[in-house]
XYZ file of C-alpha atoms in Angstrom:
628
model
C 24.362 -2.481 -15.416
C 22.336 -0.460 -13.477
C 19.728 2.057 -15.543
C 18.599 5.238 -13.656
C 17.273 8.866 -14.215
C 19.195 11.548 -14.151
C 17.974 15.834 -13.634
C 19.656 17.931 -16.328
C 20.280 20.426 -13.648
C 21.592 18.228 -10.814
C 24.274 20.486 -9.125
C 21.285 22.989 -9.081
C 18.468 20.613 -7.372
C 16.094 22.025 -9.765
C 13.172 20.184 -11.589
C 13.596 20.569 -15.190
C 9.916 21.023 -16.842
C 9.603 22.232 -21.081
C 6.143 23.388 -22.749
C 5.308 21.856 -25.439
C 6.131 24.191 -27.913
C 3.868 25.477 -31.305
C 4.206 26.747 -34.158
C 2.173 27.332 -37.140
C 2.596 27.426 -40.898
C 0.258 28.980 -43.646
C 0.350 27.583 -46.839
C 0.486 29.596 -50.177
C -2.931 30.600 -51.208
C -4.300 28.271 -54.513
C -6.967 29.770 -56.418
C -7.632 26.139 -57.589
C -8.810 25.336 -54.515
C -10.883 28.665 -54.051
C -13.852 27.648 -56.684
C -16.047 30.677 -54.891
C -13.019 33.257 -55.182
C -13.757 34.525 -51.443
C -10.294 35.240 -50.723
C -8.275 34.138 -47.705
C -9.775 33.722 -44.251
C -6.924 33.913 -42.117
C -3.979 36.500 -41.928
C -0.687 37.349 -40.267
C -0.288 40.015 -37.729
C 3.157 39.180 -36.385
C 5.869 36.759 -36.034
C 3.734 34.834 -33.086
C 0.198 36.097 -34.197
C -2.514 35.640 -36.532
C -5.861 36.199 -37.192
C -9.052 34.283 -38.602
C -12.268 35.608 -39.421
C -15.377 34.588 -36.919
C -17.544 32.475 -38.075
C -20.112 33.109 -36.287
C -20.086 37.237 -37.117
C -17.849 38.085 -40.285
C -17.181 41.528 -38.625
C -15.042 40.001 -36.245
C -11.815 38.185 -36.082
C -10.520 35.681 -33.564
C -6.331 36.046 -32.596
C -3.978 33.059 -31.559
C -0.754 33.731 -30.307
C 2.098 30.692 -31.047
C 5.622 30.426 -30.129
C 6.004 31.088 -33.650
C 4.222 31.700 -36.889
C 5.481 30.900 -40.213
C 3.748 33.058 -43.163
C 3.365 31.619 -46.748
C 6.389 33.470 -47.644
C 8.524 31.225 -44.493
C 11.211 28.756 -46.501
C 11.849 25.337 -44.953
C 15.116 26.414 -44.177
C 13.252 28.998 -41.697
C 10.850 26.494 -40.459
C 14.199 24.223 -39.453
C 16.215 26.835 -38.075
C 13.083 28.922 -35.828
C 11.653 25.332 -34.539
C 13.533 22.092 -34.756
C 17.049 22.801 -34.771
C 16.951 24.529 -30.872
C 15.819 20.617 -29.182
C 18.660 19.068 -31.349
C 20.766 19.338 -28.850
C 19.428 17.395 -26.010
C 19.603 13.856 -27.702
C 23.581 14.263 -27.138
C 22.510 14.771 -23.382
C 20.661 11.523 -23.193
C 17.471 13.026 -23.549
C 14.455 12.840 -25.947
C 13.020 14.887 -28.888
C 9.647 15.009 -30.829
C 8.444 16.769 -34.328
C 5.838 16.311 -35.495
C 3.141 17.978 -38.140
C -0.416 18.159 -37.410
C -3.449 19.698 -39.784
C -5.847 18.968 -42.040
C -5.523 17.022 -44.902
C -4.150 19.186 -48.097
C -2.310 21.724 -45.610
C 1.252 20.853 -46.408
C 2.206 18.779 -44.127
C 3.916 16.253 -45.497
C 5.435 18.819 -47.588
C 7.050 20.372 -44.212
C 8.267 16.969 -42.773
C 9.687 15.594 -46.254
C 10.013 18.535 -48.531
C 11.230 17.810 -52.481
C 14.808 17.053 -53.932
C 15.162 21.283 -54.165
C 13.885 22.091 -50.546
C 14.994 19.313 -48.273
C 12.091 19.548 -45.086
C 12.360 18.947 -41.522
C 13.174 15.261 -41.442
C 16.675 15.487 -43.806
C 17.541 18.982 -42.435
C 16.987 17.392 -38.676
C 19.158 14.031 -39.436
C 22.038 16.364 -40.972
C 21.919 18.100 -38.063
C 22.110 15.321 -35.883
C 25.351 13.872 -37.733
C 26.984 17.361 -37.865
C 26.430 17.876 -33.804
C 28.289 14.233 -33.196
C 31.036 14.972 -35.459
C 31.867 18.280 -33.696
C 31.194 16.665 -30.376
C 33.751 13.959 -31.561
C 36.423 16.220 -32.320
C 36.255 17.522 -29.280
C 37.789 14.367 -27.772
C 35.786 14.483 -24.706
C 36.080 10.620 -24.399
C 32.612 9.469 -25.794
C 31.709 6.998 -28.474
C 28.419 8.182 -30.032
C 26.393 5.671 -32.274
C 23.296 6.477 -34.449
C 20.786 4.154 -35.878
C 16.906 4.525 -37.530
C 13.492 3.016 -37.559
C 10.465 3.602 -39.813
C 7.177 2.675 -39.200
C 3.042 3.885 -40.182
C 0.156 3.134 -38.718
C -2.490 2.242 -41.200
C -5.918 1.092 -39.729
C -4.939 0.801 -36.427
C -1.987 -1.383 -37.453
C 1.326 -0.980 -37.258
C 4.024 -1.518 -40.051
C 7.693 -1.370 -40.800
C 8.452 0.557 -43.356
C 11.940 -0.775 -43.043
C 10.699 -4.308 -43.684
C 7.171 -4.388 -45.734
C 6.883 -7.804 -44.998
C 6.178 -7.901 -41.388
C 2.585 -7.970 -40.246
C 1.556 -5.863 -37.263
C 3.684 -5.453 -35.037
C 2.767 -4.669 -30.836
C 3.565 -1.798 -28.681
C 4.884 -2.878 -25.519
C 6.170 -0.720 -22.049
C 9.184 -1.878 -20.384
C 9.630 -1.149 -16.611
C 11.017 2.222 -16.574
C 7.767 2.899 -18.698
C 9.326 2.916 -21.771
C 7.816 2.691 -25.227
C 9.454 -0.321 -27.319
C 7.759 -2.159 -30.994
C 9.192 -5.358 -30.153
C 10.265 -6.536 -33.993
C 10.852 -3.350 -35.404
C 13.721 -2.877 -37.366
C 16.405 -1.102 -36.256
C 19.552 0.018 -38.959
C 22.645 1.012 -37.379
C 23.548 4.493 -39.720
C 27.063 5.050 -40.516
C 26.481 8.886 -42.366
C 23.564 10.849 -43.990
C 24.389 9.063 -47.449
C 23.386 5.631 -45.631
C 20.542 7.122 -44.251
C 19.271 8.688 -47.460
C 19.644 5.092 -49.012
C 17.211 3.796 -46.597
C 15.017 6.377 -46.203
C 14.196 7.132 -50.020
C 12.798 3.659 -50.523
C 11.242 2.933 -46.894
C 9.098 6.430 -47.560
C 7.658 5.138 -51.517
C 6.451 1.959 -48.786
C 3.985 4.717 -47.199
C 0.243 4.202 -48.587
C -0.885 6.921 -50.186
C -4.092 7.587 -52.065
C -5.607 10.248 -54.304
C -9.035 12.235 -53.189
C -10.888 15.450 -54.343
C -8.667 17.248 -52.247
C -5.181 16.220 -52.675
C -3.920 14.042 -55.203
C -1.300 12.315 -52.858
C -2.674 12.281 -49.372
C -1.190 9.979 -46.895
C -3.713 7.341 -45.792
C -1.262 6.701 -42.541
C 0.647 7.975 -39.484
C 4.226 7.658 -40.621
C 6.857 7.697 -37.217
C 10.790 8.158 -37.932
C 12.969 7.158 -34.553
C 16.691 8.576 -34.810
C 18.099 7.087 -32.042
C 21.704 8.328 -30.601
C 23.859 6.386 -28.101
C 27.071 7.548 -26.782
C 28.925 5.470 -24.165
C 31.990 6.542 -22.515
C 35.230 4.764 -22.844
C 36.703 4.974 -19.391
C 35.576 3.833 -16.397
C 32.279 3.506 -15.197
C 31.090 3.618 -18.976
C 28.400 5.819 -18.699
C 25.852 5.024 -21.533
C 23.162 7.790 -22.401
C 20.756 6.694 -25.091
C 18.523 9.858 -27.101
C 15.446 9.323 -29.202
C 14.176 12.027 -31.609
C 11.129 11.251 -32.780
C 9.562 12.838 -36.845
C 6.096 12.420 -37.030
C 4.296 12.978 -39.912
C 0.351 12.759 -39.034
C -2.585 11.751 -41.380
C -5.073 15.068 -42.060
C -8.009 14.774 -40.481
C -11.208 14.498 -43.212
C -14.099 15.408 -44.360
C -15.633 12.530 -45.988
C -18.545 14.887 -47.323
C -15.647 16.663 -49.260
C -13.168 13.976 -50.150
C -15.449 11.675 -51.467
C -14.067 8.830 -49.634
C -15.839 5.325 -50.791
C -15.068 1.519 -49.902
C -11.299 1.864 -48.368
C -11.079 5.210 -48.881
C -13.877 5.674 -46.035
C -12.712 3.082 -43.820
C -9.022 4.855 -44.023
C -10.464 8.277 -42.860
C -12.159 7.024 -40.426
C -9.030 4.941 -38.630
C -6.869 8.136 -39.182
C -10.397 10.705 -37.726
C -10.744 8.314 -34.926
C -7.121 8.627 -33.806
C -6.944 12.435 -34.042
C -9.979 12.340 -32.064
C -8.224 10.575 -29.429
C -5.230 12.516 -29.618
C -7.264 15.331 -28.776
C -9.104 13.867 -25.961
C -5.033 13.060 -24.859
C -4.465 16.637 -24.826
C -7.825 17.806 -23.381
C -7.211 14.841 -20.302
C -4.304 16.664 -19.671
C -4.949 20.334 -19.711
C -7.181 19.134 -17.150
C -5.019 18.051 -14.762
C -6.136 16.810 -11.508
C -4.072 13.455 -11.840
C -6.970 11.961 -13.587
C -6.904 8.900 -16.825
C -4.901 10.023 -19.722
C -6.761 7.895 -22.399
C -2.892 7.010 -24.327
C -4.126 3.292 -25.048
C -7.229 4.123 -26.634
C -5.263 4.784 -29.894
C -1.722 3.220 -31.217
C -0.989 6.844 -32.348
C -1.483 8.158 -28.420
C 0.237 5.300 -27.325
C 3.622 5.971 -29.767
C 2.814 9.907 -28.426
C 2.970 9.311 -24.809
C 6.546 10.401 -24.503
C 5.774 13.613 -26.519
C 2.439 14.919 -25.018
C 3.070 15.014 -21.113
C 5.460 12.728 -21.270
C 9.596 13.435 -21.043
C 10.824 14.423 -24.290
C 11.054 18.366 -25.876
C 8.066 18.376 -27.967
C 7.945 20.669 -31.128
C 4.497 20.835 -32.847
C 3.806 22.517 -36.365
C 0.482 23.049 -37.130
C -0.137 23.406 -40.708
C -3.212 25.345 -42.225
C -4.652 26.406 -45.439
C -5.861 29.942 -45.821
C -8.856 29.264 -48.174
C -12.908 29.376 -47.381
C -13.353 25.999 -48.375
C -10.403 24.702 -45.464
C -11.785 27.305 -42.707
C -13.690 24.952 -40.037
C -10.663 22.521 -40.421
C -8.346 25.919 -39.947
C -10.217 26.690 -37.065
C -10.289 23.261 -35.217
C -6.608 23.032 -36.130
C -5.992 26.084 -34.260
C -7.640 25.264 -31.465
C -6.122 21.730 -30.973
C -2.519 24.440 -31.126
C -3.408 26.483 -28.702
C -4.566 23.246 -26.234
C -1.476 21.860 -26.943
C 0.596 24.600 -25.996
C -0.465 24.240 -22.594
C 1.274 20.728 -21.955
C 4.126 20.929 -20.077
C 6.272 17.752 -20.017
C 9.457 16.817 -17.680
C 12.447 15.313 -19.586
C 15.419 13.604 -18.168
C 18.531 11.970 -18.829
C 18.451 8.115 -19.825
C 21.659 7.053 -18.455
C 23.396 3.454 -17.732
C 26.080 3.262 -15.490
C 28.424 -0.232 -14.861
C 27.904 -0.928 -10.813
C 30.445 -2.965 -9.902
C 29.180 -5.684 -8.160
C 30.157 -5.809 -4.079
C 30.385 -9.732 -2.552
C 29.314 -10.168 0.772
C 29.782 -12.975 3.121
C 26.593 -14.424 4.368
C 26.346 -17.130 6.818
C 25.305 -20.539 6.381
C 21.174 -19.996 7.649
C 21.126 -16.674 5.149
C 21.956 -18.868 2.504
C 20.046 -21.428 3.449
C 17.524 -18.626 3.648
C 18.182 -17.075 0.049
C 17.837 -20.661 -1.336
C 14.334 -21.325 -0.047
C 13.564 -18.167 -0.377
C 12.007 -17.277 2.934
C 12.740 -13.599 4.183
C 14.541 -13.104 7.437
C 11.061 -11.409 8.843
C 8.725 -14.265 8.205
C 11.359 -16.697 9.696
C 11.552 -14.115 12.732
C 7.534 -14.139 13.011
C 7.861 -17.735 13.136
C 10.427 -18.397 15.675
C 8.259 -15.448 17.842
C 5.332 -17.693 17.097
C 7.069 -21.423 18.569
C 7.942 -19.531 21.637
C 4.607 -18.241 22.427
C 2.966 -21.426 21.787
C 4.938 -23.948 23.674
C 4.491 -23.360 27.556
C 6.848 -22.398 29.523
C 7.800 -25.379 31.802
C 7.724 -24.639 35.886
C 11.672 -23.597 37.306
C 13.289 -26.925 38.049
C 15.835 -27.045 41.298
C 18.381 -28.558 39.449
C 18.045 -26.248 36.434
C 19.821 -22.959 36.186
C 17.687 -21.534 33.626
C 14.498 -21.662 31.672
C 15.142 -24.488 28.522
C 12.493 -22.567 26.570
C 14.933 -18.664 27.155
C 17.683 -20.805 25.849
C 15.990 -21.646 23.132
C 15.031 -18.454 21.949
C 18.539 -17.308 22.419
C 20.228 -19.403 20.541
C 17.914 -18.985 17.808
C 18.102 -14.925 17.519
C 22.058 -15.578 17.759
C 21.584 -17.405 14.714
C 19.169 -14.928 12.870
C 21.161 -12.009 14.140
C 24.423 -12.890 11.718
C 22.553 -12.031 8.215
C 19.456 -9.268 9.128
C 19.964 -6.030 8.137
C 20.822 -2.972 10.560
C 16.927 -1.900 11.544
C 16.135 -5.669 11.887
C 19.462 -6.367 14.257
C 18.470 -3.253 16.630
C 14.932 -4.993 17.221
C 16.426 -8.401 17.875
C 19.344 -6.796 20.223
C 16.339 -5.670 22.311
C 14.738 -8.740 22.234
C 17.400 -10.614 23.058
C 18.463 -7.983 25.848
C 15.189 -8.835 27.273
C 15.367 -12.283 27.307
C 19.099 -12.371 29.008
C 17.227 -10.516 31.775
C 14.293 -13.164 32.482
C 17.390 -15.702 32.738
C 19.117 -13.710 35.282
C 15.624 -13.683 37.263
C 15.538 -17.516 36.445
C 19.196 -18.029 38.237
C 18.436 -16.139 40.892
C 15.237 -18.130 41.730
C 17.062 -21.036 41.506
C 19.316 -19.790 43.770
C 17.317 -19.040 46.396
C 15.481 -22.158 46.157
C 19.033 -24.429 46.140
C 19.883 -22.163 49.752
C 16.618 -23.092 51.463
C 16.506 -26.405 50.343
C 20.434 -27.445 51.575
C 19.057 -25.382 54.838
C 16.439 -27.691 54.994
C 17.897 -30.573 54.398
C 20.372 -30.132 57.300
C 17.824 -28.993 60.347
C 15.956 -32.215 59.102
C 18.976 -34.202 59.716
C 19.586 -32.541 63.297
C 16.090 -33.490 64.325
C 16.593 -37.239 62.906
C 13.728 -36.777 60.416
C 13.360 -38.916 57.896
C 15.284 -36.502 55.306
C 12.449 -34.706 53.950
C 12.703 -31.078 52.710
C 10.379 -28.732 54.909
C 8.794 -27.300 51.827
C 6.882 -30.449 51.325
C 6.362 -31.778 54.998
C 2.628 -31.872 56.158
C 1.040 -33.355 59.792
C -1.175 -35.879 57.427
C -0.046 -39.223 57.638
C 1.347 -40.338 54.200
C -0.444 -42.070 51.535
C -0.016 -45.889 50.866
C -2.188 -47.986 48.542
C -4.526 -50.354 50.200
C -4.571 -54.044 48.853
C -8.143 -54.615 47.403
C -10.196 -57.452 49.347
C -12.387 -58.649 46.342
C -11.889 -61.528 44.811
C -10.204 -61.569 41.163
C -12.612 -63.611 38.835
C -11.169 -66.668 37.610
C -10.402 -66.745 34.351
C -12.205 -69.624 32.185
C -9.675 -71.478 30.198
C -10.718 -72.737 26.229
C -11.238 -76.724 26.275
C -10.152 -78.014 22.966
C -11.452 -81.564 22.229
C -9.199 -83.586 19.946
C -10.051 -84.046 16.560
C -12.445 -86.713 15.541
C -12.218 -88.142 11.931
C -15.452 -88.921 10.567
C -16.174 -90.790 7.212
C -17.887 -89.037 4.454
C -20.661 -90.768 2.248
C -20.281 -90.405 -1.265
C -21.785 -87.478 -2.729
C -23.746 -89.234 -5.415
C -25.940 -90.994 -2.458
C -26.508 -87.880 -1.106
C -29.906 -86.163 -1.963
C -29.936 -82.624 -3.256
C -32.973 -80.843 -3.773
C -32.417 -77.586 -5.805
C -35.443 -74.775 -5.388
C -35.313 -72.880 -8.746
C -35.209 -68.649 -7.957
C -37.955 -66.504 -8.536
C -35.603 -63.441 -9.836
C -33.910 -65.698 -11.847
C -37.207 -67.101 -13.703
C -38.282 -63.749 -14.220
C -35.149 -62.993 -15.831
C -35.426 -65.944 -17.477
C -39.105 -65.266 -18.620
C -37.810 -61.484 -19.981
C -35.089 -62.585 -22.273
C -36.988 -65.099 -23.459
C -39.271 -62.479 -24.642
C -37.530 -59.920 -25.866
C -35.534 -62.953 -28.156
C -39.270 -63.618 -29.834
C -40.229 -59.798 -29.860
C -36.788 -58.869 -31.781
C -37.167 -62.083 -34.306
C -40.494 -60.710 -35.348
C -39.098 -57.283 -35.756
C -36.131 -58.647 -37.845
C -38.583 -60.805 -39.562
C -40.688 -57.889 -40.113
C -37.922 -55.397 -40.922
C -36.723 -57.638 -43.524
C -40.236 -58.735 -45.079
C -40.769 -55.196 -46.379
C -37.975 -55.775 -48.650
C -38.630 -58.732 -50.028
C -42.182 -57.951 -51.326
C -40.109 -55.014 -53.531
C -38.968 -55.949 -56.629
C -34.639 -55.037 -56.782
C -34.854 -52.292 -59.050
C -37.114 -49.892 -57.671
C -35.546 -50.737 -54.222
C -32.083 -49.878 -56.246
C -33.700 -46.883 -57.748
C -35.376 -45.794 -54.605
C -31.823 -45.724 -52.772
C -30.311 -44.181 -55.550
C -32.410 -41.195 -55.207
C -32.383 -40.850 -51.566
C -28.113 -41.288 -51.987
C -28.391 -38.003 -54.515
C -30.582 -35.938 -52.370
C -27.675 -36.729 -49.688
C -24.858 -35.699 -51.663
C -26.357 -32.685 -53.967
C -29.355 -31.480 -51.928
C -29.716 -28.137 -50.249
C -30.911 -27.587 -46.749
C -34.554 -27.722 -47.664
C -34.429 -30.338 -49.851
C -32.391 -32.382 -46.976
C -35.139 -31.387 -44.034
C -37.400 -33.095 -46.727
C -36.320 -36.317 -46.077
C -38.002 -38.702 -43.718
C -36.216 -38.747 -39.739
C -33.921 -36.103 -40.921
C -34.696 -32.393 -39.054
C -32.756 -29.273 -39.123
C -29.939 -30.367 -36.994
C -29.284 -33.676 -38.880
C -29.486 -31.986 -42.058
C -26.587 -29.365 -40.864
C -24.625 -32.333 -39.921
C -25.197 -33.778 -43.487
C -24.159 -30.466 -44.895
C -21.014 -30.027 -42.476
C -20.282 -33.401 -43.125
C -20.283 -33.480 -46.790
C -17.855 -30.389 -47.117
C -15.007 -31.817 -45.187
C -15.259 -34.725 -46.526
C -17.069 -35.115 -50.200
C -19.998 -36.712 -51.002
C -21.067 -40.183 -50.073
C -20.545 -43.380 -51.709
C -23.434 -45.161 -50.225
C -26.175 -44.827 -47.934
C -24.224 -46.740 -45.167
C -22.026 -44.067 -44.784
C -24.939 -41.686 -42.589
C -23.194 -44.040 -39.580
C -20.273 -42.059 -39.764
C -22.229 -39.064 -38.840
C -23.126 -38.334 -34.981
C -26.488 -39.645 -33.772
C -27.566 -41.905 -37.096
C -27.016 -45.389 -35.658
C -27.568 -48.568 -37.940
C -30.538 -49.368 -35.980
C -31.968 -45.491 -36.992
C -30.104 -46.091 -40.601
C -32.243 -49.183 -41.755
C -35.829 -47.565 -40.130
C -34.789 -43.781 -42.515
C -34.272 -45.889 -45.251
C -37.235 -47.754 -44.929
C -39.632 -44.539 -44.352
C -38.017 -43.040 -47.166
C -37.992 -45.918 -49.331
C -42.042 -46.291 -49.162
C -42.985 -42.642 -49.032
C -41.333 -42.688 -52.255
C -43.483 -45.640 -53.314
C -46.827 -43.971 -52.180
C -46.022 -40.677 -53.820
C-alpha cells in the first residue's frame, strides 16, 4: 500500500487553497446578568456585520465584517445550515473538516456545539448529516464501501483524556510521517447509525468536567475534541482507500478570575484553559505573519490537536460566540478580534488517499544482492573500486604482455558493477569504461611496436654473430662480473665441551651457614611488635572504663542513648556525642525504611559507623551522661 496526496482539482493543475471561514453568534440578552441595566453593547447591522461600542470614546462604534453573523433571534437549525453543513461534503472526498466554538466563558458555546433534547446543536445535526450523505452516496452504487467510526477526548490541565474510556490516564500526541496528528491509545468505536452514536455520545459527554462559577453555573473546565472519521474504500481494483476526519471542537471560555471567583482548582483550571487560548492566539498571530517563520503548535496540546485546522489542510469553520451585555464587553471585544485574525488563515486541503501498488520483481544479479545484503550502495562501492585503481601503480608495459594487468582489472570490475546500477549511474561507467578500452588499445599497440623491433633486432644480431643480445640494451662498456674478494674469512672458533666430572658432595649438616639477620625485616619486626603492645593497652583501656561502672547505670545509660536513636528528632539526634548532621539524616533515613532499632549494635548497619567508631560513641555518650 502506497499512501499519497492527491489535488482536488487535478485535471485542472490548480492549487486548491480555503480561508478559514467565521462566523459569529450573539446570544439573547439576560437582564440577570446586566446588574447595572446599561443595555447591550453590541448590535447587528447586517447578515455579515455588526457593531460594538468604543471603548475608548462611547460616541463611536467599531464594525467587523464575518462570513456570517447570527443575531439572537438565529435558531440552531440556521447556525447548521449557513455554516457547517457546506464543508460536509468533503470528508466523502477524502478530505478533512473542523468546527469548532470559540468565546468567552458564559457566551453559549457549548450551547451551539451540543444544544438540548428540543434543539439538537451542531455536533448531532453535523453527525446526521454525515450518515444521511453516505447513505445517498451508497445508493448511488458507485462501487465504494464507506465506514464511519468516533473518538472523544478533553483536555483538562494540559492533559489529555478519553472520554470514551475514563479510565485511561494521559494519553500523548504523536505525528506520523506524512505529518499526521494521531493519540496513540485513544479509543476508536466503529458507528453502525446515529442511534449507536447517540448511545455513546450521551454518556462519554456527562464524563466532561464541569464546574459552577459566578458566571455560569455549568461551565466547562476543559477542551472537549469529537473526531468523526469516514473511510470509504473501493471494491474493484486498485482499491482506492480515502480516509476523512471532521473534527467538533468545543473550547473552554477564556476567564476572568477577578469575576469568576475562581479559588484552589477552580484557579488552577482557568489558568490551563487562559494559557492555551493564549497560545492559540499567538498560533494565529505566527501565521498572519507569514514570512515562513515558527508556528508555536507545540507550545499547547490544544494548538497541537489544531494544527490541521489553523493553516493546516482541513476546511475550517469557526463560530465565535459573544454576549451582548456591559459586564461581557472587553471579553466581546477580544473575541472579536481573535475572529477577524482568524479569518485571515488560509489553509490548503487535500485528498488522503491509499492506493494497492502492485509490487514489480526484478532480477538482480548476484554482486547487487550481495550488495543489498550488506547494505553498501552501488556509489560507495564505485568510489572504492576508483580508489584501488588510483592507489596501486601502474606496473611498466611488459614485452610479453599485451595489455596493462591493472586496465584489466578495472574492466572487469565495472562489467561487474554495470549489471545492477541504475540508468544515470550506467552512462558514467559506459564512459569510463570507454576510456579505459582506449588506454588498452594504446597498450597493444606499444607492445606491438616493441615485439617488431625487438624480432628485428634479434635477427641483424644473429647476421653479425653477436652474442644474441637485443640492440636496445647493447652498450661499448665491458660487462659486469663480480670479483672474488681477497680477504681472508675469519675462522670460526668452535665451543670445547669438557666431559662431565662427578664430584662428591659433603653432607649439608657439616657445612657452616652463617645467616645475617635483615635490617627491613627487624624494623618490621620492631613495628608490629609495637603496635601489638600499643593496641593491648587500648583494649585494656577501652575495656577498663567499663568495669569501674556498676551494670545498671551502664544498662540504663544505653537504654537512653537506644531511645534517643529510635524516637528522637533531628536536634535531639545532632545532640548526641560523634553524631553530626549527616549521621543524624542517616539515622533518620534509616529508621523509616526500616523501624526502629533493637539495640545499639545495630548503628553498624548504617554507612560510615564502624564497630571500632560504635564502641568509642558509646563510650563518649555513656560518660557525658555520667558527668551531667
Amino acid at each position: 500500500m502506497a499512501a499519497q496526496r492527491v489535488a482536488e482539482d487535478v485535471a485542472k493543475g490548480t492549487k486548491q487553497t480555503a480561508r478559514v471561514r467565521v462566523a459569529v453568534r450573539l446570544r439573547p440578552y439576560m437582564r440577570m446578568q446586566d446588574q447595572k441595566g446599561e443595555g447591550a453593547c453590541v448590535r447587528r447591522l447586517d447578515t455579515e456585520t455588526l457593531e460594538i461600542i468604543n471603548w475608548r470614546n462611547a460616541t463611536e462604534t467599531l464594525q467587523y465584517q464575518f462570513d456570517v453573523f447570527h443575531g439572537e433571534e438565529t435558531t440552531q437549525q440556521e447556525v447548521f445550515l449557513s455554516s457547517v453543513k457546506p464543508i460536509l461534503p468533503h470528508l466523502l472526498k477524502g478530505q478533512n473538516a473542523s468546527v469548532f466554538a470559540y468565546g468567552p466563558t458564559g457566551a453559549g458555546k457549548t450551547h451551539t456545539m451540543l444544544g438540548s433534547q428540543e434543539q439538537p446543536g451542531v455536533i448531532p445535526r453535523a453527525v446526521r448529516g454525515v450518515f444521511n450523505l453516505v447513505k445517498a452516496k451508497e445508493r448511488e452504487h458507485e462501487g465504494w464501501d464507506y465506514s464511519i467510526g468516533m473518538s472523544y477526548l478533553e483536555i483538562y490541565n494540559e492533559k489529555v483524556l478519553d472520554l470514551l474510556s475514563p479510565s485511561a490516564q494521559d494519553l500523548p500526541i504523536r505525528e506520523d510521517k506524512d505529518r499526521n496528528i494521531l493519540i496513540p491509545g485513544l479509543t476508536h468505536t466503529p458507528l453502525s447509525s446515529f442511534s449507536n452514536f447517540h448511545s455513546h455520545f450521551i454518556p462519554a459527554s456527562l464524563n466532561r468536567t464541569t464546574a459552577s462559577t459566578k458566571l455560569n453555573q455549568r461551565s466547562s473546565r476543559s477542551h472537549a475534541i469529537l473526531l468523526i472519521k469516514v473511510v470509504r474504500t473501493q471494491r474493484n481494483p486498485p482499491h482506492r482507500q480515502q480516509t476523512g476526519k471532521l473534527y467538533l471542537v468545543d473550547l473552554a471560555g477564556s476567564e476572568d478570575n477577578r469575576r469568576t471567583g475562581n479559588k484552589g482548582i477552580r484557579l488552577k483550571e482557568s489558568g490551563a484553559i487562559n494559557l492555551s487560548l493564549f497560545t492559540l492566539s499567538k498560533v494565529v498571530d505566527s501565521l498572519n505573519a507569514g514570512g515562513g517563520g515558527r508556528v508555536p503548535y507545540r507550545d499547547s496540546k490544544l494548538t497541537r490537536l489544531l494544527q490541521d485546522s489553523l493553516g493546516g489542510s482541513s476546511h475550517s469553520v469557526m463560530i465565535t460566540n459573544i454576549a451582548p451585555e456591559y459586564t461581557y464587553y472587553f471579553e466581546t471585544f477580544t473575541a472579536l478580534n481573535f475572529a477577524a485574525k482568524s479569518k485571515q488563515i488560509v489553509n490548503k486541503p487535500f485528498v488522503r488517499e491509499t492506493v494497492t501498488v502492485p509490487s514489480v520483481q526484478v532480477k538482480r544479479s548476484r554482486e547487487e544482492q550481495e550488495a543489498g545484503r550488506s547494505g553498501e550502495p552501488q556509489k560507495k562501492k564505485l568510489k572504492d573500486v576508483k580508489k584501488t585503481s588510483q592507489e596501486e601503480p601502474t606496473p611498466p608495459a611488459q614485452l610479453h604482455s599485451p595489455t596493462d594487468p591493472s586496465v584489466l582489472n578495472r574492466l572487469m570490475a565495472l562489467e561487474k558493477l554495470l549489471m545492477g546500477t541504475p540508468v544515470k549511474e550506467r552512462l558514467n561507467m559506459h564512459r569510463e569504461i570507454q576510456e579505459l578500452k582506449e588506454k588498452q588499445k594504446e597498450f597493444e599497440s606499444k607492445a606491438k611496436v616493441l615485439e617488431v623491433t625487438g624480432n628485428g633486432a634479434t635477427r641483424n644480431s644473429s647476421d653479425s654473430g653477436s652474442s644474441g643480445d637485443s640492440p636496445l640494451f647493447r652498450t661499448h662498456l665491458p660487462p659486469l662480473h663480480r670479483k672474488q674478494s681477497t680477504a681472508a674469512k675469519p675462522k670460526k672458533q668452535q665451543a670445547v665441551v669438557s666431559p662431565l666430572q662427578v664430584s662428591q658432595l659433603q653432607p649439608l649438616q657439616h657445612c657452616p651457614v652463617v645467616k645475617k639477620p635483615s635490617v627491613g625485616l627487624m624494623k618490621k619486626q620492631k613495628n608490629l611488635e609495637q603496635s601489638e603492645v600499643q593496641e593491648g593497652k587500648e583494649n585494656v583501656k577501652d575495656t577498663g572504663w567499663e568495669s569501674h561502672l556498676d551494670k545498671s547505670v551502664l544498662d540504663q545509660s544505653r537504654h537512653k542513648i537506644l531511645q534517643v536513636l529510635n524516637s528522637g528528632s533531628l536536634k535531639d539526634l545532632k545532640g548526641l556525642q560523634q553524631i553530626g548532621d549527616k549521621k543524624a539524616k542517616l539515622i533518620l533515613g534509616w529508621r523509616e525504611i526500616q523501624g526502629s532499632f533493637s539495640q545499639l549494635e545495630d548503628l553498624t548497619k548504617i554507612e560510615g559507623i564502624t564497630a571500632k567508631r560504635l564502641s568509642s560513641f558509646i563510650k563518649a555518650n555513656i560518660l557525658s551522661m555520667m558527668g551531667t
